[in-house]
Amino acid sequence: MAPSLDLLTGPLCLQAGRHEHLHSHSVPLRDLAPGAVGMALVGSSVTVSRSLVDAPLFAAQAVRYVAAAVILVLLARAARVPLYRPRGREWLWLAGIAAGGLVLFNVAVVRGVAHAEPAVIAVAVASVPVLLGVVGPLLEKRRPSRRVLLAAPVVVAGAVLVEGTGRTDAAGVGWAVLALACEAAFTLLAVPVLGRHGAWGVSVHAVWMGAVMLGALSVCTERPAALAELTARQWGAVGYLAVLVTAVAFLLWYRTVAAAGSGRAGLLTGVAPLAAACAGALSGGGVPRPAVWLGLAVVVSGLALGLRGGQDASPAA
């Protein structure tokens, strides 16, 4: 017998008026751990994406998402998870995730690291809790949690300490702001469709739609044949992004959003700059500075404040 979608994706507390009691108690570690791992993979992708600055952007990303879509569908079949066809406005929400959270976000990251250090982009992504802490609960028909609203700036402050402002120019700042907006859209636009499609369905549909959009952009604006000129390192980056940052990270992240709510899950984006710092060090960027360790302590404090037990958001009037 195939496992139910609820068993695989956790309690779908994003549905209005259902499972609200989950938000009035501490969120189990088993529900938060997947999101933390997913954000660590996203953070590492900022450094990995530097390898693709000289590659045909849309074509390389299209290959990434085609591969990720195939992997997700095969895994869903192996796990006997039902995938539902979108209907009505669900097409718009899912297309929005694909266009903003996938296509534009990756354009912002790849183009952004050409104008700024990965630190700048990573800090922008880590600023998402401020947006999610306010907008996310409103979409879930709840009042924003005071605890999450207090914790979000702490997490962001820690992320800034970890990464610093780094080298950038006006274009780099612009790409960082776009990355921030797209990262928020990646979570917020999923809220209305997670209830029916779950983490698996949202991931599969967003990824194949993103692949189609990127393929069309490549045909219209690039020379797709240039893919044959990619180096082994660039193909390795595409593979890493397809398997770990897309197929794996998407499932982990949306499972946590469904189980913990977008406000609390959003605090985990503070993990991204920490992962970016570690990835930078492992790739030859040097040992983290003392400010990094201070920032790590601040981020952990913010996460503890926002994720511990206590009364969370109440239903909105």
mmCIF file of N, CA and C in Angstrom, residues 12-129:
data_model
loop_
_atom_site.group_PDB
_atom_site.id
_atom_site.type_symbol
_atom_site.label_atom_id
_atom_site.label_comp_id
_atom_site.label_asym_id
_atom_site.label_seq_id
_atom_site.Cartn_x
_atom_site.Cartn_y
_atom_site.Cartn_z
ATOM 1 N N LEU A 12 0.419 18.909 7.483
ATOM 2 C CA LEU A 12 0.283 20.032 6.553
ATOM 3 C C LEU A 12 -0.418 21.186 7.261
ATOM 4 N N CYS A 13 0.337 21.821 8.143
ATOM 5 C CA CYS A 13 -0.252 22.879 8.958
ATOM 6 C C CYS A 13 -0.415 24.169 8.202
ATOM 7 N N LEU A 14 -0.075 24.184 6.919
ATOM 8 C CA LEU A 14 -0.262 25.397 6.143
ATOM 9 C C LEU A 14 -1.711 25.573 5.722
ATOM 10 N N GLN A 15 -2.523 24.516 5.861
ATOM 11 C CA GLN A 15 -3.918 24.643 5.474
ATOM 12 C C GLN A 15 -4.624 25.500 6.522
ATOM 13 N N ALA A 16 -5.373 26.486 6.047
ATOM 14 C CA ALA A 16 -6.026 27.429 6.951
ATOM 15 C C ALA A 16 -6.967 26.709 7.894
ATOM 16 N N GLY A 17 -6.824 27.034 9.191
ATOM 17 C CA GLY A 17 -7.746 26.499 10.176
ATOM 18 C C GLY A 17 -7.471 25.085 10.605
ATOM 19 N N ARG A 18 -6.415 24.427 10.076
ATOM 20 C CA ARG A 18 -6.142 23.037 10.430
ATOM 21 C C ARG A 18 -4.773 22.941 11.089
ATOM 22 N N HIS A 19 -4.678 22.061 12.084
ATOM 23 C CA HIS A 19 -3.425 21.765 12.771
ATOM 24 C C HIS A 19 -2.789 23.004 13.396
ATOM 25 N N GLU A 20 -3.573 23.989 13.799
ATOM 26 C CA GLU A 20 -2.989 25.192 14.378
ATOM 27 C C GLU A 20 -2.274 24.889 15.688
ATOM 28 N N HIS A 21 -2.660 23.767 16.359
ATOM 29 C CA HIS A 21 -2.037 23.472 17.634
ATOM 30 C C HIS A 21 -0.559 23.172 17.467
ATOM 31 N N LEU A 22 -0.127 22.818 16.280
ATOM 32 C CA LEU A 22 1.282 22.536 16.062
ATOM 33 C C LEU A 22 2.131 23.775 16.257
ATOM 34 N N HIS A 23 1.562 24.951 16.058
ATOM 35 C CA HIS A 23 2.319 26.185 16.147
ATOM 36 C C HIS A 23 2.340 26.767 17.559
ATOM 37 N N SER A 24 1.634 26.113 18.480
ATOM 38 C CA SER A 24 1.619 26.616 19.839
ATOM 39 C C SER A 24 2.592 25.855 20.729
ATOM 40 N N HIS A 25 3.330 24.915 20.188
ATOM 41 C CA HIS A 25 4.315 24.160 20.925
ATOM 42 C C HIS A 25 5.635 24.191 20.172
ATOM 43 N N SER A 26 6.688 23.718 20.851
ATOM 44 C CA SER A 26 7.992 23.682 20.197
ATOM 45 C C SER A 26 7.940 22.753 19.000
ATOM 46 N N VAL A 27 8.652 23.119 17.951
ATOM 47 C CA VAL A 27 8.682 22.304 16.742
ATOM 48 C C VAL A 27 9.712 21.197 16.925
ATOM 49 N N PRO A 28 9.340 19.928 16.711
ATOM 50 C CA PRO A 28 10.289 18.834 16.895
ATOM 51 C C PRO A 28 11.524 18.993 16.012
ATOM 52 N N LEU A 29 12.664 18.560 16.541
ATOM 53 C CA LEU A 29 13.907 18.658 15.796
ATOM 54 C C LEU A 29 13.821 17.915 14.469
ATOM 55 N N ARG A 30 13.078 16.812 14.450
ATOM 56 C CA ARG A 30 12.982 16.021 13.217
ATOM 57 C C ARG A 30 12.298 16.800 12.100
ATOM 58 N N ASP A 31 11.494 17.808 12.464
ATOM 59 C CA ASP A 31 10.842 18.639 11.449
ATOM 60 C C ASP A 31 11.733 19.795 10.996
ATOM 61 N N LEU A 32 12.660 20.215 11.867
ATOM 62 C CA LEU A 32 13.524 21.342 11.538
ATOM 63 C C LEU A 32 14.809 20.910 10.841
ATOM 64 N N ALA A 33 15.302 19.727 11.171
ATOM 65 C CA ALA A 33 16.571 19.257 10.623
ATOM 66 C C ALA A 33 16.586 19.223 9.098
ATOM 67 N N PRO A 34 15.521 18.731 8.432
ATOM 68 C CA PRO A 34 15.560 18.726 6.962
ATOM 69 C C PRO A 34 15.742 20.115 6.377
ATOM 70 N N GLY A 35 15.046 21.110 6.932
ATOM 71 C CA GLY A 35 15.171 22.475 6.424
ATOM 72 C C GLY A 35 16.559 23.037 6.632
ATOM 73 N N ALA A 36 17.168 22.715 7.777
ATOM 74 C CA ALA A 36 18.524 23.193 8.053
ATOM 75 C C ALA A 36 19.511 22.605 7.056
ATOM 76 N N VAL A 37 19.371 21.321 6.774
ATOM 77 C CA VAL A 37 20.256 20.683 5.791
ATOM 78 C C VAL A 37 20.022 21.278 4.406
ATOM 79 N N GLY A 38 18.746 21.500 4.065
ATOM 80 C CA GLY A 38 18.438 22.093 2.762
ATOM 81 C C GLY A 38 19.055 23.471 2.607
ATOM 82 N N MET A 39 18.989 24.295 3.670
ATOM 83 C CA MET A 39 19.584 25.626 3.598
ATOM 84 C C MET A 39 21.103 25.568 3.540
ATOM 85 N N ALA A 40 21.705 24.566 4.187
ATOM 86 C CA ALA A 40 23.153 24.399 4.094
ATOM 87 C C ALA A 40 23.558 24.111 2.655
ATOM 88 N N LEU A 41 22.769 23.308 1.972
ATOM 89 C CA LEU A 41 23.057 23.009 0.564
ATOM 90 C C LEU A 41 22.880 24.256 -0.302
ATOM 91 N N VAL A 42 21.848 25.053 -0.007
ATOM 92 C CA VAL A 42 21.645 26.294 -0.754
ATOM 93 C C VAL A 42 22.814 27.247 -0.533
ATOM 94 N N GLY A 43 23.292 27.341 0.701
ATOM 95 C CA GLY A 43 24.434 28.202 0.985
ATOM 96 C C GLY A 43 25.672 27.774 0.223
ATOM 97 N N SER A 44 25.906 26.471 0.153
ATOM 98 C CA SER A 44 27.072 25.988 -0.581
ATOM 99 C C SER A 44 26.967 26.269 -2.068
ATOM 100 N N SER A 45 25.734 26.397 -2.566
ATOM 101 C CA SER A 45 25.541 26.610 -4.007
ATOM 102 C C SER A 45 26.060 27.973 -4.461
ATOM 103 N N VAL A 46 26.135 28.950 -3.538
ATOM 104 C CA VAL A 46 26.620 30.271 -3.920
ATOM 105 C C VAL A 46 28.069 30.189 -4.377
ATOM 106 N N THR A 47 28.871 29.424 -3.635
ATOM 107 C CA THR A 47 30.269 29.244 -4.019
ATOM 108 C C THR A 47 30.383 28.396 -5.281
ATOM 109 N N VAL A 48 29.594 27.322 -5.352
ATOM 110 C CA VAL A 48 29.640 26.436 -6.525
ATOM 111 C C VAL A 48 29.249 27.180 -7.790
ATOM 112 N N SER A 49 28.294 28.105 -7.681
ATOM 113 C CA SER A 49 27.803 28.824 -8.860
ATOM 114 C C SER A 49 28.857 29.711 -9.502
ATOM 115 N N ARG A 50 29.929 30.023 -8.797
ATOM 116 C CA ARG A 50 30.990 30.845 -9.381
ATOM 117 C C ARG A 50 31.625 30.136 -10.577
ATOM 118 N N SER A 51 31.557 28.814 -10.615
ATOM 119 C CA SER A 51 32.124 28.060 -11.728
ATOM 120 C C SER A 51 31.337 28.265 -13.015
ATOM 121 N N LEU A 52 30.097 28.767 -12.891
ATOM 122 C CA LEU A 52 29.220 28.878 -14.056
ATOM 123 C C LEU A 52 29.101 30.302 -14.586
ATOM 124 N N VAL A 53 29.925 31.212 -14.067
ATOM 125 C CA VAL A 53 29.861 32.608 -14.509
ATOM 126 C C VAL A 53 30.094 32.722 -16.005
ATOM 127 N N ASP A 54 31.017 31.931 -16.574
ATOM 128 C CA ASP A 54 31.352 32.007 -17.996
ATOM 129 C C ASP A 54 30.583 31.003 -18.853
ATOM 130 N N ALA A 55 29.686 30.242 -18.248
ATOM 131 C CA ALA A 55 28.911 29.237 -18.990
ATOM 132 C C ALA A 55 27.644 29.872 -19.566
ATOM 133 N N PRO A 56 27.043 29.255 -20.616
ATOM 134 C CA PRO A 56 25.737 29.736 -21.092
ATOM 135 C C PRO A 56 24.708 29.546 -19.978
ATOM 136 N N LEU A 57 24.314 30.643 -19.353
ATOM 137 C CA LEU A 57 23.550 30.596 -18.109
ATOM 138 C C LEU A 57 22.265 29.791 -18.210
ATOM 139 N N PHE A 58 21.394 30.159 -19.162
ATOM 140 C CA PHE A 58 20.089 29.507 -19.237
ATOM 141 C C PHE A 58 20.212 28.043 -19.646
ATOM 142 N N ALA A 59 21.113 27.744 -20.569
ATOM 143 C CA ALA A 59 21.275 26.365 -21.018
ATOM 144 C C ALA A 59 21.788 25.483 -19.887
ATOM 145 N N ALA A 60 22.796 25.956 -19.162
ATOM 146 C CA ALA A 60 23.346 25.167 -18.059
ATOM 147 C C ALA A 60 22.302 24.929 -16.974
ATOM 148 N N GLN A 61 21.533 25.966 -16.645
ATOM 149 C CA GLN A 61 20.506 25.811 -15.623
ATOM 150 C C GLN A 61 19.360 24.927 -16.118
ATOM 151 N N ALA A 62 19.052 24.977 -17.404
ATOM 152 C CA ALA A 62 18.012 24.112 -17.954
ATOM 153 C C ALA A 62 18.411 22.649 -17.812
ATOM 154 N N VAL A 63 19.669 22.339 -18.117
ATOM 155 C CA VAL A 63 20.157 20.973 -17.947
ATOM 156 C C VAL A 63 20.036 20.549 -16.483
ATOM 157 N N ARG A 64 20.405 21.458 -15.612
ATOM 158 C CA ARG A 64 20.316 21.181 -14.168
ATOM 159 C C ARG A 64 18.901 20.793 -13.767
ATOM 160 N N TYR A 65 17.925 21.572 -14.192
ATOM 161 C CA TYR A 65 16.557 21.320 -13.756
ATOM 162 C C TYR A 65 15.904 20.146 -14.479
ATOM 163 N N VAL A 66 16.300 19.877 -15.700
ATOM 164 C CA VAL A 66 15.806 18.664 -16.366
ATOM 165 C C VAL A 66 16.282 17.439 -15.605
ATOM 166 N N ALA A 67 17.571 17.430 -15.263
ATOM 167 C CA ALA A 67 18.120 16.302 -14.509
ATOM 168 C C ALA A 67 17.430 16.169 -13.157
ATOM 169 N N ALA A 68 17.219 17.294 -12.478
ATOM 170 C CA ALA A 68 16.575 17.261 -11.166
ATOM 171 C C ALA A 68 15.131 16.774 -11.261
ATOM 172 N N ALA A 69 14.413 17.183 -12.319
ATOM 173 C CA ALA A 69 13.033 16.737 -12.495
ATOM 174 C C ALA A 69 12.964 15.227 -12.686
ATOM 175 N N VAL A 70 13.865 14.700 -13.499
ATOM 176 C CA VAL A 70 13.900 13.248 -13.725
ATOM 177 C C VAL A 70 14.175 12.515 -12.417
ATOM 178 N N ILE A 71 15.149 13.021 -11.653
ATOM 179 C CA ILE A 71 15.502 12.391 -10.379
ATOM 180 C C ILE A 71 14.308 12.405 -9.422
ATOM 181 N N LEU A 72 13.632 13.553 -9.324
ATOM 182 C CA LEU A 72 12.494 13.670 -8.414
ATOM 183 C C LEU A 72 11.354 12.729 -8.793
ATOM 184 N N VAL A 73 11.051 12.643 -10.081
ATOM 185 C CA VAL A 73 9.966 11.765 -10.521
ATOM 186 C C VAL A 73 10.308 10.304 -10.234
ATOM 187 N N LEU A 74 11.542 9.915 -10.512
ATOM 188 C CA LEU A 74 11.954 8.531 -10.249
ATOM 189 C C LEU A 74 11.904 8.215 -8.757
ATOM 190 N N LEU A 75 12.352 9.165 -7.931
ATOM 191 C CA LEU A 75 12.306 8.946 -6.488
ATOM 192 C C LEU A 75 10.865 8.869 -5.986
ATOM 193 N N ALA A 76 9.989 9.710 -6.538
ATOM 194 C CA ALA A 76 8.580 9.681 -6.131
ATOM 195 C C ALA A 76 7.938 8.345 -6.481
ATOM 196 N N ARG A 77 8.262 7.831 -7.664
ATOM 197 C CA ARG A 77 7.717 6.528 -8.050
ATOM 198 C C ARG A 77 8.271 5.412 -7.171
ATOM 199 N N ALA A 78 9.562 5.494 -6.875
ATOM 200 C CA ALA A 78 10.172 4.465 -6.038
ATOM 201 C C ALA A 78 9.553 4.474 -4.638
ATOM 202 N N ALA A 79 9.239 5.678 -4.128
ATOM 203 C CA ALA A 79 8.624 5.806 -2.809
ATOM 204 C C ALA A 79 7.114 5.643 -2.859
ATOM 205 N N ARG A 80 6.573 5.470 -4.065
ATOM 206 C CA ARG A 80 5.134 5.298 -4.280
ATOM 207 C C ARG A 80 4.343 6.487 -3.737
ATOM 208 N N VAL A 81 4.878 7.669 -4.038
ATOM 209 C CA VAL A 81 4.216 8.913 -3.633
ATOM 210 C C VAL A 81 3.345 9.401 -4.785
ATOM 211 N N PRO A 82 2.065 9.638 -4.564
ATOM 212 C CA PRO A 82 1.199 10.131 -5.641
ATOM 213 C C PRO A 82 1.506 11.587 -5.982
ATOM 214 N N LEU A 83 1.580 11.877 -7.268
ATOM 215 C CA LEU A 83 1.786 13.242 -7.746
ATOM 216 C C LEU A 83 0.510 13.684 -8.449
ATOM 217 N N TYR A 84 -0.023 14.819 -8.035
ATOM 218 C CA TYR A 84 -1.298 15.286 -8.557
ATOM 219 C C TYR A 84 -1.106 16.358 -9.623
ATOM 220 N N ARG A 85 -1.974 16.335 -10.619
ATOM 221 C CA ARG A 85 -1.939 17.341 -11.679
ATOM 222 C C ARG A 85 -2.449 18.674 -11.128
ATOM 223 N N PRO A 86 -1.717 19.771 -11.374
ATOM 224 C CA PRO A 86 -2.198 21.083 -10.907
ATOM 225 C C PRO A 86 -3.552 21.423 -11.522
ATOM 226 N N ARG A 87 -4.305 22.210 -10.815
ATOM 227 C CA ARG A 87 -5.610 22.616 -11.332
ATOM 228 C C ARG A 87 -5.868 24.076 -10.962
ATOM 229 N N GLY A 88 -6.611 24.754 -11.824
ATOM 230 C CA GLY A 88 -7.005 26.129 -11.549
ATOM 231 C C GLY A 88 -5.837 27.055 -11.263
ATOM 232 N N ARG A 89 -5.944 27.800 -10.172
ATOM 233 C CA ARG A 89 -4.923 28.781 -9.814
ATOM 234 C C ARG A 89 -3.613 28.141 -9.362
ATOM 235 N N GLU A 90 -3.649 26.841 -9.102
ATOM 236 C CA GLU A 90 -2.404 26.175 -8.712
ATOM 237 C C GLU A 90 -1.330 26.321 -9.790
ATOM 238 N N TRP A 91 -1.750 26.360 -11.044
ATOM 239 C CA TRP A 91 -0.786 26.546 -12.132
ATOM 240 C C TRP A 91 -0.044 27.873 -11.960
ATOM 241 N N LEU A 92 -0.772 28.908 -11.544
ATOM 242 C CA LEU A 92 -0.146 30.225 -11.385
ATOM 243 C C LEU A 92 0.831 30.235 -10.217
ATOM 244 N N TRP A 93 0.436 29.635 -9.082
ATOM 245 C CA TRP A 93 1.335 29.591 -7.927
ATOM 246 C C TRP A 93 2.609 28.823 -8.265
ATOM 247 N N LEU A 94 2.449 27.668 -8.891
ATOM 248 C CA LEU A 94 3.610 26.835 -9.212
ATOM 249 C C LEU A 94 4.492 27.503 -10.266
ATOM 250 N N ALA A 95 3.861 28.152 -11.246
ATOM 251 C CA ALA A 95 4.637 28.872 -12.260
ATOM 252 C C ALA A 95 5.389 30.039 -11.624
ATOM 253 N N GLY A 96 4.769 30.671 -10.616
ATOM 254 C CA GLY A 96 5.444 31.752 -9.903
ATOM 255 C C GLY A 96 6.672 31.264 -9.156
ATOM 256 N N ILE A 97 6.557 30.091 -8.533
ATOM 257 C CA ILE A 97 7.717 29.498 -7.854
ATOM 258 C C ILE A 97 8.828 29.244 -8.855
ATOM 259 N N ALA A 98 8.451 28.673 -10.014
ATOM 260 C CA ALA A 98 9.448 28.349 -11.037
ATOM 261 C C ALA A 98 10.110 29.610 -11.585
ATOM 262 N N ALA A 99 9.296 30.634 -11.886
ATOM 263 C CA ALA A 99 9.843 31.851 -12.493
ATOM 264 C C ALA A 99 10.676 32.667 -11.512
ATOM 265 N N GLY A 100 10.163 32.831 -10.297
ATOM 266 C CA GLY A 100 10.868 33.660 -9.316
ATOM 267 C C GLY A 100 11.886 32.893 -8.504
ATOM 268 N N GLY A 101 11.416 31.815 -7.846
ATOM 269 C CA GLY A 101 12.278 31.066 -6.954
ATOM 270 C C GLY A 101 13.349 30.249 -7.631
ATOM 271 N N LEU A 102 13.156 29.924 -8.921
ATOM 272 C CA LEU A 102 14.147 29.120 -9.639
ATOM 273 C C LEU A 102 14.882 29.944 -10.677
ATOM 274 N N VAL A 103 14.166 30.401 -11.707
ATOM 275 C CA VAL A 103 14.813 31.045 -12.845
ATOM 276 C C VAL A 103 15.506 32.343 -12.426
ATOM 277 N N LEU A 104 14.730 33.293 -11.893
ATOM 278 C CA LEU A 104 15.309 34.591 -11.537
ATOM 279 C C LEU A 104 16.326 34.477 -10.399
ATOM 280 N N PHE A 105 16.055 33.579 -9.437
ATOM 281 C CA PHE A 105 16.995 33.426 -8.329
ATOM 282 C C PHE A 105 18.361 32.983 -8.829
ATOM 283 N N ASN A 106 18.391 32.013 -9.731
ATOM 284 C CA ASN A 106 19.674 31.516 -10.218
ATOM 285 C C ASN A 106 20.368 32.527 -11.118
ATOM 286 N N VAL A 107 19.587 33.297 -11.865
ATOM 287 C CA VAL A 107 20.188 34.387 -12.634
ATOM 288 C C VAL A 107 20.838 35.381 -11.673
ATOM 289 N N ALA A 108 20.130 35.724 -10.587
ATOM 290 C CA ALA A 108 20.654 36.684 -9.611
ATOM 291 C C ALA A 108 21.929 36.166 -8.949
ATOM 292 N N VAL A 109 21.954 34.875 -8.610
ATOM 293 C CA VAL A 109 23.133 34.321 -7.940
ATOM 294 C C VAL A 109 24.327 34.284 -8.877
ATOM 295 N N VAL A 110 24.133 33.735 -10.077
ATOM 296 C CA VAL A 110 25.257 33.595 -11.013
ATOM 297 C C VAL A 110 25.767 34.952 -11.470
ATOM 298 N N ARG A 111 24.869 35.852 -11.814
ATOM 299 C CA ARG A 111 25.289 37.184 -12.236
ATOM 300 C C ARG A 111 25.793 38.000 -11.038
ATOM 301 N N GLY A 112 25.214 37.771 -9.882
ATOM 302 C CA GLY A 112 25.619 38.521 -8.704
ATOM 303 C C GLY A 112 27.040 38.229 -8.275
ATOM 304 N N VAL A 113 27.460 36.954 -8.297
ATOM 305 C CA VAL A 113 28.823 36.635 -7.873
ATOM 306 C C VAL A 113 29.864 37.134 -8.859
ATOM 307 N N ALA A 114 29.423 37.587 -10.034
ATOM 308 C CA ALA A 114 30.357 38.200 -10.980
ATOM 309 C C ALA A 114 30.648 39.650 -10.591
ATOM 310 N N HIS A 115 29.773 40.233 -9.761
ATOM 311 C CA HIS A 115 29.929 41.626 -9.332
ATOM 312 C C HIS A 115 30.221 41.751 -7.834
ATOM 313 N N ALA A 116 30.060 40.675 -7.101
ATOM 314 C CA ALA A 116 30.220 40.745 -5.649
ATOM 315 C C ALA A 116 30.748 39.422 -5.119
ATOM 316 N N GLU A 117 31.324 39.462 -3.944
ATOM 317 C CA GLU A 117 31.751 38.250 -3.281
ATOM 318 C C GLU A 117 30.518 37.434 -2.907
ATOM 319 N N PRO A 118 30.653 36.097 -2.836
ATOM 320 C CA PRO A 118 29.505 35.275 -2.438
ATOM 321 C C PRO A 118 28.888 35.723 -1.120
ATOM 322 N N ALA A 119 29.698 36.360 -0.255
ATOM 323 C CA ALA A 119 29.190 36.838 1.035
ATOM 324 C C ALA A 119 27.980 37.750 0.863
ATOM 325 N N VAL A 120 28.048 38.645 -0.100
ATOM 326 C CA VAL A 120 26.969 39.617 -0.289
ATOM 327 C C VAL A 120 25.670 38.919 -0.653
ATOM 328 N N ILE A 121 25.746 37.969 -1.566
ATOM 329 C CA ILE A 121 24.548 37.239 -1.984
ATOM 330 C C ILE A 121 24.016 36.385 -0.840
ATOM 331 N N ALA A 122 24.922 35.736 -0.116
ATOM 332 C CA ALA A 122 24.503 34.863 0.975
ATOM 333 C C ALA A 122 23.813 35.648 2.083
ATOM 334 N N VAL A 123 24.314 36.824 2.391
ATOM 335 C CA VAL A 123 23.687 37.660 3.420
ATOM 336 C C VAL A 123 22.284 38.081 2.985
ATOM 337 N N ALA A 124 22.115 38.375 1.701
ATOM 338 C CA ALA A 124 20.785 38.740 1.199
ATOM 339 C C ALA A 124 19.811 37.598 1.395
ATOM 340 N N VAL A 125 20.253 36.377 1.079
ATOM 341 C CA VAL A 125 19.392 35.214 1.259
ATOM 342 C C VAL A 125 19.046 35.030 2.733
ATOM 343 N N ALA A 126 20.027 35.280 3.614
ATOM 344 C CA ALA A 126 19.800 35.107 5.048
ATOM 345 C C ALA A 126 18.863 36.160 5.624
ATOM 346 N N SER A 127 18.584 37.221 4.881
ATOM 347 C CA SER A 127 17.670 38.258 5.354
ATOM 348 C C SER A 127 16.211 37.894 5.139
ATOM 349 N N VAL A 128 15.964 36.764 4.513
ATOM 350 C CA VAL A 128 14.595 36.338 4.215
ATOM 351 C C VAL A 128 13.720 36.191 5.456
ATOM 352 N N PRO A 129 14.239 35.777 6.638
ATOM 353 C CA PRO A 129 13.359 35.612 7.793
ATOM 354 C C PRO A 129 12.502 36.829 8.110
#
